[in-house]
């Protein structure tokens, strides 16, 4: 089956620094990828829709200047958390869509100290 | 707007008991997909099932079964003879067609299932 690889699986960074998370579709081309965030004991909330070759579409309340999304190729989308703060600590998970299937990456646990 | 409601926040059962996780959805689209995912402590989402809106047949896969009823907008999930390894958070999700909002998934709040030996 299709595989989506997300890297890194966990990262600890200092407050004020930026962190980049990669999401790759390994055996299919994904024109659309999605980025979700999950706080402890909560559901997955869609942050943005990443479209290859165009600007990402952000959900209401998500700061586009803080969460930079780049979808430069049909197999790679990146999420950069800029000037991270402790409140950005969360579980970030990407998803790539192929027809009616949604394939998820393994997730990235970000801790900002 | 689309919405998924999982009213059960936590369920605790003893091994070998049957357990049903409820899922109620809202959408005005006639074409949509429903999903169930399992999220163990590692965080990775494990795909369990996808059902499209035109297929109301119930499905059984081993100890798992799903009951899809459009009349009540429900897509319930039953685990028969539960096992400790079933302990996880289970999410129900809804997706509308790609041509409408790009096919994003709307998740329910999740149900944390704890199966005790």
mmCIF file with all atom_site columns, C-alpha atoms in Angstrom:
data_model
loop_
_atom_site.group_PDB
_atom_site.id
_atom_site.type_symbol
_atom_site.label_atom_id
_atom_site.label_alt_id
_atom_site.label_comp_id
_atom_site.label_asym_id
_atom_site.label_entity_id
_atom_site.label_seq_id
_atom_site.pdbx_PDB_ins_code
_atom_site.Cartn_x
_atom_site.Cartn_y
_atom_site.Cartn_z
_atom_site.occupancy
_atom_site.B_iso_or_equiv
_atom_site.pdbx_formal_charge
_atom_site.auth_seq_id
_atom_site.auth_comp_id
_atom_site.auth_asym_id
_atom_site.auth_atom_id
_atom_site.pdbx_PDB_model_num
ATOM 1   C CA . UNK A 1 1   ? 0.000   0.000   0.000  1.00 0.00 ? 1   UNK A CA 1
ATOM 2   C CA . UNK A 1 2   ? 0.880   3.625   -0.284 1.00 0.00 ? 2   UNK A CA 1
ATOM 3   C CA . UNK A 1 3   ? 3.259   4.959   2.310  1.00 0.00 ? 3   UNK A CA 1
ATOM 4   C CA . UNK A 1 4   ? 3.716   8.437   3.636  1.00 0.00 ? 4   UNK A CA 1
ATOM 5   C CA . UNK A 1 5   ? 6.919   9.129   5.488  1.00 0.00 ? 5   UNK A CA 1
ATOM 6   C CA . UNK A 1 6   ? 7.210   11.966  7.955  1.00 0.00 ? 6   UNK A CA 1
ATOM 7   C CA . UNK A 1 7   ? 10.477  13.179  9.403  1.00 0.00 ? 7   UNK A CA 1
ATOM 8   C CA . UNK A 1 8   ? 11.560  13.738  12.094 1.00 0.00 ? 8   UNK A CA 1
ATOM 9   C CA . UNK A 1 9   ? 9.406   11.623  14.381 1.00 0.00 ? 9   UNK A CA 1
ATOM 10  C CA . UNK A 1 10  ? 10.293  13.807  17.322 1.00 0.00 ? 10  UNK A CA 1
ATOM 11  C CA . UNK A 1 11  ? 12.191  17.018  17.882 1.00 0.00 ? 11  UNK A CA 1
ATOM 12  C CA . UNK A 1 12  ? 13.090  19.211  20.818 1.00 0.00 ? 12  UNK A CA 1
ATOM 13  C CA . UNK A 1 13  ? 13.988  22.791  20.075 1.00 0.00 ? 13  UNK A CA 1
ATOM 14  C CA . UNK A 1 14  ? 14.675  25.968  21.947 1.00 0.00 ? 14  UNK A CA 1
ATOM 15  C CA . UNK A 1 15  ? 12.136  28.737  22.093 1.00 0.00 ? 15  UNK A CA 1
ATOM 16  C CA . UNK A 1 16  ? 12.634  31.194  19.261 1.00 0.00 ? 16  UNK A CA 1
ATOM 17  C CA . UNK A 1 17  ? 14.135  28.744  16.805 1.00 0.00 ? 17  UNK A CA 1
ATOM 18  C CA . UNK A 1 18  ? 12.507  27.291  13.693 1.00 0.00 ? 18  UNK A CA 1
ATOM 19  C CA . UNK A 1 19  ? 11.754  23.659  12.998 1.00 0.00 ? 19  UNK A CA 1
ATOM 20  C CA . UNK A 1 20  ? 11.099  22.012  9.643  1.00 0.00 ? 20  UNK A CA 1
ATOM 21  C CA . UNK A 1 21  ? 9.009   18.861  9.295  1.00 0.00 ? 21  UNK A CA 1
ATOM 22  C CA . UNK A 1 22  ? 9.002   16.883  6.062  1.00 0.00 ? 22  UNK A CA 1
ATOM 23  C CA . UNK A 1 23  ? 6.222   14.791  4.626  1.00 0.00 ? 23  UNK A CA 1
ATOM 24  C CA . UNK A 1 24  ? 6.930   12.528  1.668  1.00 0.00 ? 24  UNK A CA 1
ATOM 25  C CA . UNK A 1 25  ? 4.684   10.294  -0.346 1.00 0.00 ? 25  UNK A CA 1
ATOM 26  C CA . UNK A 1 26  ? 6.926   7.356   -1.166 1.00 0.00 ? 26  UNK A CA 1
ATOM 27  C CA . UNK A 1 27  ? 5.151   5.523   -3.949 1.00 0.00 ? 27  UNK A CA 1
ATOM 28  C CA . UNK A 1 28  ? 2.596   7.884   -5.380 1.00 0.00 ? 28  UNK A CA 1
ATOM 29  C CA . UNK A 1 29  ? 2.314   11.508  -6.420 1.00 0.00 ? 29  UNK A CA 1
ATOM 30  C CA . UNK A 1 30  ? 0.293   13.671  -4.094 1.00 0.00 ? 30  UNK A CA 1
ATOM 31  C CA . UNK A 1 31  ? -0.910  16.967  -5.473 1.00 0.00 ? 31  UNK A CA 1
ATOM 32  C CA . UNK A 1 32  ? -2.604  17.643  -2.164 1.00 0.00 ? 32  UNK A CA 1
ATOM 33  C CA . UNK A 1 33  ? -1.315  17.051  1.316  1.00 0.00 ? 33  UNK A CA 1
ATOM 34  C CA . UNK A 1 34  ? -2.814  18.035  4.633  1.00 0.00 ? 34  UNK A CA 1
ATOM 35  C CA . UNK A 1 35  ? -1.217  19.103  7.887  1.00 0.00 ? 35  UNK A CA 1
ATOM 36  C CA . UNK A 1 36  ? -2.928  18.376  11.197 1.00 0.00 ? 36  UNK A CA 1
ATOM 37  C CA . UNK A 1 37  ? -2.078  19.271  14.756 1.00 0.00 ? 37  UNK A CA 1
ATOM 38  C CA . UNK A 1 38  ? -3.054  17.289  17.801 1.00 0.00 ? 38  UNK A CA 1
ATOM 39  C CA . UNK A 1 39  ? -2.741  18.500  21.367 1.00 0.00 ? 39  UNK A CA 1
ATOM 40  C CA . UNK A 1 40  ? -2.653  15.910  24.164 1.00 0.00 ? 40  UNK A CA 1
ATOM 41  C CA . UNK A 1 41  ? -5.954  14.176  24.717 1.00 0.00 ? 41  UNK A CA 1
ATOM 42  C CA . UNK A 1 42  ? -7.529  16.063  21.845 1.00 0.00 ? 42  UNK A CA 1
ATOM 43  C CA . UNK A 1 43  ? -8.575  15.373  18.298 1.00 0.00 ? 43  UNK A CA 1
ATOM 44  C CA . UNK A 1 44  ? -6.685  16.089  15.107 1.00 0.00 ? 44  UNK A CA 1
ATOM 45  C CA . UNK A 1 45  ? -7.328  19.572  13.813 1.00 0.00 ? 45  UNK A CA 1
ATOM 46  C CA . UNK A 1 46  ? -6.613  20.478  10.234 1.00 0.00 ? 46  UNK A CA 1
ATOM 47  C CA . UNK A 1 47  ? -4.112  23.316  9.997  1.00 0.00 ? 47  UNK A CA 1
ATOM 48  C CA . UNK A 1 48  ? -3.725  23.707  6.274  1.00 0.00 ? 48  UNK A CA 1
ATOM 49  C CA . UNK A 1 49  ? -4.067  22.122  2.881  1.00 0.00 ? 49  UNK A CA 1
ATOM 50  C CA . UNK A 1 50  ? -0.853  21.988  0.907  1.00 0.00 ? 50  UNK A CA 1
ATOM 51  C CA . UNK A 1 51  ? -1.161  22.169  -2.859 1.00 0.00 ? 51  UNK A CA 1
ATOM 52  C CA . UNK A 1 52  ? 1.734   21.366  -5.152 1.00 0.00 ? 52  UNK A CA 1
ATOM 53  C CA . UNK A 1 53  ? 2.960   24.425  -6.979 1.00 0.00 ? 53  UNK A CA 1
ATOM 54  C CA . UNK A 1 54  ? 0.658   26.898  -5.278 1.00 0.00 ? 54  UNK A CA 1
ATOM 55  C CA . UNK A 1 55  ? 0.094   28.555  -1.942 1.00 0.00 ? 55  UNK A CA 1
ATOM 56  C CA . UNK A 1 56  ? -1.264  26.552  0.927  1.00 0.00 ? 56  UNK A CA 1
ATOM 57  C CA . UNK A 1 57  ? -4.781  27.086  2.173  1.00 0.00 ? 57  UNK A CA 1
ATOM 58  C CA . UNK A 1 58  ? -4.864  27.714  5.908  1.00 0.00 ? 58  UNK A CA 1
ATOM 59  C CA . UNK A 1 59  ? -7.738  27.002  8.241  1.00 0.00 ? 59  UNK A CA 1
ATOM 60  C CA . UNK A 1 60  ? -9.237  29.828  10.202 1.00 0.00 ? 60  UNK A CA 1
ATOM 61  C CA . UNK A 1 61  ? -7.134  30.797  13.168 1.00 0.00 ? 61  UNK A CA 1
ATOM 62  C CA . UNK A 1 62  ? -3.888  29.281  11.868 1.00 0.00 ? 62  UNK A CA 1
ATOM 63  C CA . UNK A 1 63  ? -1.120  31.821  11.403 1.00 0.00 ? 63  UNK A CA 1
ATOM 64  C CA . UNK A 1 64  ? 0.316   31.422  7.937  1.00 0.00 ? 64  UNK A CA 1
ATOM 65  C CA . UNK A 1 65  ? 3.433   33.401  8.798  1.00 0.00 ? 65  UNK A CA 1
ATOM 66  C CA . UNK A 1 66  ? 4.161   31.141  11.719 1.00 0.00 ? 66  UNK A CA 1
ATOM 67  C CA . UNK A 1 67  ? 3.438   27.826  10.032 1.00 0.00 ? 67  UNK A CA 1
ATOM 68  C CA . UNK A 1 68  ? 5.103   27.992  6.644  1.00 0.00 ? 68  UNK A CA 1
ATOM 69  C CA . UNK A 1 69  ? 4.103   25.299  4.203  1.00 0.00 ? 69  UNK A CA 1
ATOM 70  C CA . UNK A 1 70  ? 5.951   24.496  1.031  1.00 0.00 ? 70  UNK A CA 1
ATOM 71  C CA . UNK A 1 71  ? 4.826   21.871  -1.458 1.00 0.00 ? 71  UNK A CA 1
ATOM 72  C CA . UNK A 1 72  ? 7.591   22.103  -4.001 1.00 0.00 ? 72  UNK A CA 1
ATOM 73  C CA . UNK A 1 73  ? 7.159   18.710  -5.611 1.00 0.00 ? 73  UNK A CA 1
ATOM 74  C CA . UNK A 1 74  ? 4.528   16.050  -6.057 1.00 0.00 ? 74  UNK A CA 1
ATOM 75  C CA . UNK A 1 75  ? 6.073   13.929  -3.333 1.00 0.00 ? 75  UNK A CA 1
ATOM 76  C CA . UNK A 1 76  ? 7.214   16.422  -0.721 1.00 0.00 ? 76  UNK A CA 1
ATOM 77  C CA . UNK A 1 77  ? 5.524   18.936  1.518  1.00 0.00 ? 77  UNK A CA 1
ATOM 78  C CA . UNK A 1 78  ? 7.250   20.710  4.382  1.00 0.00 ? 78  UNK A CA 1
ATOM 79  C CA . UNK A 1 79  ? 5.903   22.477  7.422  1.00 0.00 ? 79  UNK A CA 1
ATOM 80  C CA . UNK A 1 80  ? 8.182   24.980  9.126  1.00 0.00 ? 80  UNK A CA 1
ATOM 81  C CA . UNK A 1 81  ? 7.269   26.211  12.567 1.00 0.00 ? 81  UNK A CA 1
ATOM 82  C CA . UNK A 1 82  ? 8.944   29.597  12.793 1.00 0.00 ? 82  UNK A CA 1
ATOM 83  C CA . UNK A 1 83  ? 10.025  31.233  16.026 1.00 0.00 ? 83  UNK A CA 1
ATOM 84  C CA . UNK A 1 84  ? 8.645   28.326  17.981 1.00 0.00 ? 84  UNK A CA 1
ATOM 85  C CA . UNK A 1 85  ? 7.233   28.851  21.443 1.00 0.00 ? 85  UNK A CA 1
ATOM 86  C CA . UNK A 1 86  ? 6.291   26.343  24.144 1.00 0.00 ? 86  UNK A CA 1
ATOM 87  C CA . UNK A 1 87  ? 2.622   26.645  23.182 1.00 0.00 ? 87  UNK A CA 1
ATOM 88  C CA . UNK A 1 88  ? 3.547   25.247  19.754 1.00 0.00 ? 88  UNK A CA 1
ATOM 89  C CA . UNK A 1 89  ? 4.520   21.975  21.410 1.00 0.00 ? 89  UNK A CA 1
ATOM 90  C CA . UNK A 1 90  ? 2.220   19.431  19.883 1.00 0.00 ? 90  UNK A CA 1
ATOM 91  C CA . UNK A 1 91  ? 1.934   16.378  17.667 1.00 0.00 ? 91  UNK A CA 1
ATOM 92  C CA . UNK A 1 92  ? 1.982   17.282  13.994 1.00 0.00 ? 92  UNK A CA 1
ATOM 93  C CA . UNK A 1 93  ? 0.847   14.770  11.408 1.00 0.00 ? 93  UNK A CA 1
ATOM 94  C CA . UNK A 1 94  ? 0.631   15.001  7.664  1.00 0.00 ? 94  UNK A CA 1
ATOM 95  C CA . UNK A 1 95  ? -1.639  13.218  5.253  1.00 0.00 ? 95  UNK A CA 1
ATOM 96  C CA . UNK A 1 96  ? -1.451  12.630  1.529  1.00 0.00 ? 96  UNK A CA 1
ATOM 97  C CA . UNK A 1 97  ? -4.560  12.018  -0.473 1.00 0.00 ? 97  UNK A CA 1
ATOM 98  C CA . UNK A 1 98  ? -4.863  9.592   -3.357 1.00 0.00 ? 98  UNK A CA 1
ATOM 99  C CA . UNK A 1 99  ? -8.369  9.360   -4.780 1.00 0.00 ? 99  UNK A CA 1
ATOM 100 C CA . UNK A 1 100 ? -10.531 8.356   -1.804 1.00 0.00 ? 100 UNK A CA 1
ATOM 101 C CA . UNK A 1 101 ? -7.684  7.126   0.359  1.00 0.00 ? 101 UNK A CA 1
ATOM 102 C CA . UNK A 1 102 ? -5.979  9.229   3.002  1.00 0.00 ? 102 UNK A CA 1
ATOM 103 C CA . UNK A 1 103 ? -2.514  8.054   3.999  1.00 0.00 ? 103 UNK A CA 1
ATOM 104 C CA . UNK A 1 104 ? -0.939  9.426   7.145  1.00 0.00 ? 104 UNK A CA 1
ATOM 105 C CA . UNK A 1 105 ? 2.634   9.957   8.136  1.00 0.00 ? 105 UNK A CA 1
ATOM 106 C CA . UNK A 1 106 ? 3.937   8.680   11.431 1.00 0.00 ? 106 UNK A CA 1
ATOM 107 C CA . UNK A 1 107 ? 3.647   12.100  13.033 1.00 0.00 ? 107 UNK A CA 1
ATOM 108 C CA . UNK A 1 108 ? 6.163   14.462  14.608 1.00 0.00 ? 108 UNK A CA 1
ATOM 109 C CA . UNK A 1 109 ? 6.157   15.204  18.294 1.00 0.00 ? 109 UNK A CA 1
ATOM 110 C CA . UNK A 1 110 ? 7.480   18.738  18.760 1.00 0.00 ? 110 UNK A CA 1
ATOM 111 C CA . UNK A 1 111 ? 8.598   19.953  22.150 1.00 0.00 ? 111 UNK A CA 1
ATOM 112 C CA . UNK A 1 112 ? 9.668   23.557  22.505 1.00 0.00 ? 112 UNK A CA 1
ATOM 113 C CA . UNK A 1 113 ? 11.683  24.324  25.636 1.00 0.00 ? 113 UNK A CA 1
ATOM 114 C CA . UNK B 2 1   ? -20.583 22.467  7.343  1.00 0.00 ? 1   UNK B CA 1
ATOM 115 C CA . UNK B 2 2   ? -19.397 19.017  8.231  1.00 0.00 ? 2   UNK B CA 1
ATOM 116 C CA . UNK B 2 3   ? -19.131 17.657  11.731 1.00 0.00 ? 3   UNK B CA 1
ATOM 117 C CA . UNK B 2 4   ? -18.320 14.363  13.430 1.00 0.00 ? 4   UNK B CA 1
ATOM 118 C CA . UNK B 2 5   ? -19.401 13.613  16.979 1.00 0.00 ? 5   UNK B CA 1
ATOM 119 C CA . UNK B 2 6   ? -18.057 10.836  19.145 1.00 0.00 ? 6   UNK B CA 1
ATOM 120 C CA . UNK B 2 7   ? -19.995 11.262  22.336 1.00 0.00 ? 7   UNK B CA 1
ATOM 121 C CA . UNK B 2 8   ? -18.032 8.679   24.294 1.00 0.00 ? 8   UNK B CA 1
ATOM 122 C CA . UNK B 2 9   ? -14.819 10.260  25.527 1.00 0.00 ? 9   UNK B CA 1
ATOM 123 C CA . UNK B 2 10  ? -13.571 7.211   27.414 1.00 0.00 ? 10  UNK B CA 1
ATOM 124 C CA . UNK B 2 11  ? -14.700 3.625   27.622 1.00 0.00 ? 11  UNK B CA 1
ATOM 125 C CA . UNK B 2 12  ? -13.306 1.003   29.918 1.00 0.00 ? 12  UNK B CA 1
ATOM 126 C CA . UNK B 2 13  ? -14.090 -2.683  29.499 1.00 0.00 ? 13  UNK B CA 1
ATOM 127 C CA . UNK B 2 14  ? -12.762 -5.966  30.720 1.00 0.00 ? 14  UNK B CA 1
ATOM 128 C CA . UNK B 2 15  ? -11.087 -8.277  28.257 1.00 0.00 ? 15  UNK B CA 1
ATOM 129 C CA . UNK B 2 16  ? -13.453 -10.429 26.182 1.00 0.00 ? 16  UNK B CA 1
ATOM 130 C CA . UNK B 2 17  ? -16.305 -7.980  26.516 1.00 0.00 ? 17  UNK B CA 1
ATOM 131 C CA . UNK B 2 18  ? -17.886 -6.566  23.379 1.00 0.00 ? 18  UNK B CA 1
ATOM 132 C CA . UNK B 2 19  ? -17.730 -2.805  22.988 1.00 0.00 ? 19  UNK B CA 1
ATOM 133 C CA . UNK B 2 20  ? -19.365 -0.378  20.572 1.00 0.00 ? 20  UNK B CA 1
ATOM 134 C CA . UNK B 2 21  ? -17.937 3.017   19.730 1.00 0.00 ? 21  UNK B CA 1
ATOM 135 C CA . UNK B 2 22  ? -20.485 5.501   18.476 1.00 0.00 ? 22  UNK B CA 1
ATOM 136 C CA . UNK B 2 23  ? -20.026 7.981   15.665 1.00 0.00 ? 23  UNK B CA 1
ATOM 137 C CA . UNK B 2 24  ? -22.566 10.478  14.381 1.00 0.00 ? 24  UNK B CA 1
ATOM 138 C CA . UNK B 2 25  ? -21.823 12.728  11.434 1.00 0.00 ? 25  UNK B CA 1
ATOM 139 C CA . UNK B 2 26  ? -23.314 15.766  9.752  1.00 0.00 ? 26  UNK B CA 1
ATOM 140 C CA . UNK B 2 27  ? -22.945 16.779  6.131  1.00 0.00 ? 27  UNK B CA 1
ATOM 141 C CA . UNK B 2 28  ? -25.114 18.157  3.393  1.00 0.00 ? 28  UNK B CA 1
ATOM 142 C CA . UNK B 2 29  ? -23.130 16.395  0.695  1.00 0.00 ? 29  UNK B CA 1
ATOM 143 C CA . UNK B 2 30  ? -24.683 13.316  -0.834 1.00 0.00 ? 30  UNK B CA 1
ATOM 144 C CA . UNK B 2 31  ? -21.263 11.912  -1.652 1.00 0.00 ? 31  UNK B CA 1
ATOM 145 C CA . UNK B 2 32  ? -18.890 11.460  1.242  1.00 0.00 ? 32  UNK B CA 1
ATOM 146 C CA . UNK B 2 33  ? -16.580 8.980   2.907  1.00 0.00 ? 33  UNK B CA 1
ATOM 147 C CA . UNK B 2 34  ? -16.445 7.792   6.468  1.00 0.00 ? 34  UNK B CA 1
ATOM 148 C CA . UNK B 2 35  ? -13.363 6.422   8.160  1.00 0.00 ? 35  UNK B CA 1
ATOM 149 C CA . UNK B 2 36  ? -12.281 4.822   11.380 1.00 0.00 ? 36  UNK B CA 1
ATOM 150 C CA . UNK B 2 37  ? -8.703  5.121   12.624 1.00 0.00 ? 37  UNK B CA 1
ATOM 151 C CA . UNK B 2 38  ? -6.932  3.645   15.617 1.00 0.00 ? 38  UNK B CA 1
ATOM 152 C CA . UNK B 2 39  ? -4.278  5.703   17.378 1.00 0.00 ? 39  UNK B CA 1
ATOM 153 C CA . UNK B 2 40  ? -2.089  3.718   19.782 1.00 0.00 ? 40  UNK B CA 1
ATOM 154 C CA . UNK B 2 41  ? 0.179   5.512   22.263 1.00 0.00 ? 41  UNK B CA 1
ATOM 155 C CA . UNK B 2 42  ? 2.873   5.828   19.614 1.00 0.00 ? 42  UNK B CA 1
ATOM 156 C CA . UNK B 2 43  ? 0.662   8.364   17.877 1.00 0.00 ? 43  UNK B CA 1
ATOM 157 C CA . UNK B 2 44  ? 0.615   6.864   14.424 1.00 0.00 ? 44  UNK B CA 1
ATOM 158 C CA . UNK B 2 45  ? -2.829  6.617   12.877 1.00 0.00 ? 45  UNK B CA 1
ATOM 159 C CA . UNK B 2 46  ? -3.799  3.114   11.843 1.00 0.00 ? 46  UNK B CA 1
ATOM 160 C CA . UNK B 2 47  ? -6.406  2.913   9.115  1.00 0.00 ? 47  UNK B CA 1
ATOM 161 C CA . UNK B 2 48  ? -9.282  0.549   9.930  1.00 0.00 ? 48  UNK B CA 1
ATOM 162 C CA . UNK B 2 49  ? -11.990 1.146   7.371  1.00 0.00 ? 49  UNK B CA 1
ATOM 163 C CA . UNK B 2 50  ? -13.350 3.470   4.703  1.00 0.00 ? 50  UNK B CA 1
ATOM 164 C CA . UNK B 2 51  ? -16.976 3.494   3.660  1.00 0.00 ? 51  UNK B CA 1
ATOM 165 C CA . UNK B 2 52  ? -18.545 5.616   0.934  1.00 0.00 ? 52  UNK B CA 1
ATOM 166 C CA . UNK B 2 53  ? -21.970 7.124   1.298  1.00 0.00 ? 53  UNK B CA 1
ATOM 167 C CA . UNK B 2 54  ? -23.534 4.868   -1.300 1.00 0.00 ? 54  UNK B CA 1
ATOM 168 C CA . UNK B 2 55  ? -22.551 1.677   0.406  1.00 0.00 ? 55  UNK B CA 1
ATOM 169 C CA . UNK B 2 56  ? -24.638 0.985   3.480  1.00 0.00 ? 56  UNK B CA 1
ATOM 170 C CA . UNK B 2 57  ? -23.630 -2.621  3.794  1.00 0.00 ? 57  UNK B CA 1
ATOM 171 C CA . UNK B 2 58  ? -22.330 -3.490  7.179  1.00 0.00 ? 58  UNK B CA 1
ATOM 172 C CA . UNK B 2 59  ? -18.840 -4.892  7.270  1.00 0.00 ? 59  UNK B CA 1
ATOM 173 C CA . UNK B 2 60  ? -17.112 -7.446  9.414  1.00 0.00 ? 60  UNK B CA 1
ATOM 174 C CA . UNK B 2 61  ? -13.375 -7.906  9.605  1.00 0.00 ? 61  UNK B CA 1
ATOM 175 C CA . UNK B 2 62  ? -12.349 -10.449 12.185 1.00 0.00 ? 62  UNK B CA 1
ATOM 176 C CA . UNK B 2 63  ? -13.377 -9.100  15.584 1.00 0.00 ? 63  UNK B CA 1
ATOM 177 C CA . UNK B 2 64  ? -14.261 -5.728  14.109 1.00 0.00 ? 64  UNK B CA 1
ATOM 178 C CA . UNK B 2 65  ? -17.591 -4.777  12.613 1.00 0.00 ? 65  UNK B CA 1
ATOM 179 C CA . UNK B 2 66  ? -19.133 -1.563  11.420 1.00 0.00 ? 66  UNK B CA 1
ATOM 180 C CA . UNK B 2 67  ? -22.760 -0.489  11.224 1.00 0.00 ? 67  UNK B CA 1
ATOM 181 C CA . UNK B 2 68  ? -23.458 2.321   8.773  1.00 0.00 ? 68  UNK B CA 1
ATOM 182 C CA . UNK B 2 69  ? -26.954 3.813   8.918  1.00 0.00 ? 69  UNK B CA 1
ATOM 183 C CA . UNK B 2 70  ? -27.632 6.849   6.759  1.00 0.00 ? 70  UNK B CA 1
ATOM 184 C CA . UNK B 2 71  ? -31.084 7.274   8.283  1.00 0.00 ? 71  UNK B CA 1
ATOM 185 C CA . UNK B 2 72  ? -29.507 8.162   11.607 1.00 0.00 ? 72  UNK B CA 1
ATOM 186 C CA . UNK B 2 73  ? -26.200 9.507   10.194 1.00 0.00 ? 73  UNK B CA 1
ATOM 187 C CA . UNK B 2 74  ? -24.292 7.019   12.251 1.00 0.00 ? 74  UNK B CA 1
ATOM 188 C CA . UNK B 2 75  ? -21.270 4.852   11.596 1.00 0.00 ? 75  UNK B CA 1
ATOM 189 C CA . UNK B 2 76  ? -20.715 2.765   14.701 1.00 0.00 ? 76  UNK B CA 1
ATOM 190 C CA . UNK B 2 77  ? -17.789 0.465   15.350 1.00 0.00 ? 77  UNK B CA 1
ATOM 191 C CA . UNK B 2 78  ? -18.003 -2.720  17.395 1.00 0.00 ? 78  UNK B CA 1
ATOM 192 C CA . UNK B 2 79  ? -15.137 -4.771  18.739 1.00 0.00 ? 79  UNK B CA 1
ATOM 193 C CA . UNK B 2 80  ? -16.144 -8.286  19.695 1.00 0.00 ? 80  UNK B CA 1
ATOM 194 C CA . UNK B 2 81  ? -14.280 -10.144 22.435 1.00 0.00 ? 81  UNK B CA 1
ATOM 195 C CA . UNK B 2 82  ? -12.029 -7.186  23.147 1.00 0.00 ? 82  UNK B CA 1
ATOM 196 C CA . UNK B 2 83  ? -8.358  -7.674  23.911 1.00 0.00 ? 83  UNK B CA 1
ATOM 197 C CA . UNK B 2 84  ? -5.809  -5.612  25.801 1.00 0.00 ? 84  UNK B CA 1
ATOM 198 C CA . UNK B 2 85  ? -4.112  -4.772  22.487 1.00 0.00 ? 85  UNK B CA 1
ATOM 199 C CA . UNK B 2 86  ? -7.279  -2.983  21.420 1.00 0.00 ? 86  UNK B CA 1
ATOM 200 C CA . UNK B 2 87  ? -6.559  -0.271  23.978 1.00 0.00 ? 87  UNK B CA 1
ATOM 201 C CA . UNK B 2 88  ? -6.093  2.945   22.022 1.00 0.00 ? 88  UNK B CA 1
ATOM 202 C CA . UNK B 2 89  ? -7.851  6.098   20.946 1.00 0.00 ? 89  UNK B CA 1
ATOM 203 C CA . UNK B 2 90  ? -10.252 5.553   18.093 1.00 0.00 ? 90  UNK B CA 1
ATOM 204 C CA . UNK B 2 91  ? -11.230 8.303   15.702 1.00 0.00 ? 91  UNK B CA 1
ATOM 205 C CA . UNK B 2 92  ? -14.141 8.485   13.335 1.00 0.00 ? 92  UNK B CA 1
ATOM 206 C CA . UNK B 2 93  ? -13.658 10.849  10.404 1.00 0.00 ? 93  UNK B CA 1
ATOM 207 C CA . UNK B 2 94  ? -15.616 12.287  7.501  1.00 0.00 ? 94  UNK B CA 1
ATOM 208 C CA . UNK B 2 95  ? -14.359 13.343  4.119  1.00 0.00 ? 95  UNK B CA 1
ATOM 209 C CA . UNK B 2 96  ? -16.208 15.131  1.365  1.00 0.00 ? 96  UNK B CA 1
ATOM 210 C CA . UNK B 2 97  ? -15.249 14.834  -2.301 1.00 0.00 ? 97  UNK B CA 1
ATOM 211 C CA . UNK B 2 98  ? -11.985 16.214  -3.553 1.00 0.00 ? 98  UNK B CA 1
ATOM 212 C CA . UNK B 2 99  ? -13.766 18.747  -5.727 1.00 0.00 ? 99  UNK B CA 1
ATOM 213 C CA . UNK B 2 100 ? -15.310 20.167  -2.555 1.00 0.00 ? 100 UNK B CA 1
ATOM 214 C CA . UNK B 2 101 ? -12.792 21.532  -0.091 1.00 0.00 ? 101 UNK B CA 1
ATOM 215 C CA . UNK B 2 102 ? -10.090 19.301  -1.398 1.00 0.00 ? 102 UNK B CA 1
ATOM 216 C CA . UNK B 2 103 ? -11.020 16.114  0.393  1.00 0.00 ? 103 UNK B CA 1
ATOM 217 C CA . UNK B 2 104 ? -9.839  17.039  3.879  1.00 0.00 ? 104 UNK B CA 1
ATOM 218 C CA . UNK B 2 105 ? -10.764 14.840  6.816  1.00 0.00 ? 105 UNK B CA 1
ATOM 219 C CA . UNK B 2 106 ? -12.910 16.085  9.654  1.00 0.00 ? 106 UNK B CA 1
ATOM 220 C CA . UNK B 2 107 ? -12.245 14.085  12.796 1.00 0.00 ? 107 UNK B CA 1
ATOM 221 C CA . UNK B 2 108 ? -14.433 13.370  15.752 1.00 0.00 ? 108 UNK B CA 1
ATOM 222 C CA . UNK B 2 109 ? -13.168 14.022  19.238 1.00 0.00 ? 109 UNK B CA 1
ATOM 223 C CA . UNK B 2 110 ? -11.970 10.468  19.631 1.00 0.00 ? 110 UNK B CA 1
ATOM 224 C CA . UNK B 2 111 ? -12.878 7.709   22.067 1.00 0.00 ? 111 UNK B CA 1
ATOM 225 C CA . UNK B 2 112 ? -10.223 6.368   24.380 1.00 0.00 ? 112 UNK B CA 1
ATOM 226 C CA . UNK B 2 113 ? -10.754 2.674   24.848 1.00 0.00 ? 113 UNK B CA 1
ATOM 227 C CA . UNK B 2 114 ? -9.140  0.920   27.754 1.00 0.00 ? 114 UNK B CA 1
ATOM 228 C CA . UNK B 2 115 ? -9.337  -2.861  27.841 1.00 0.00 ? 115 UNK B CA 1
ATOM 229 C CA . UNK B 2 116 ? -8.325  -4.321  31.176 1.00 0.00 ? 116 UNK B CA 1
ATOM 230 C CA . UNK B 2 117 ? -7.135  -7.899  31.600 1.00 0.00 ? 117 UNK B CA 1
#
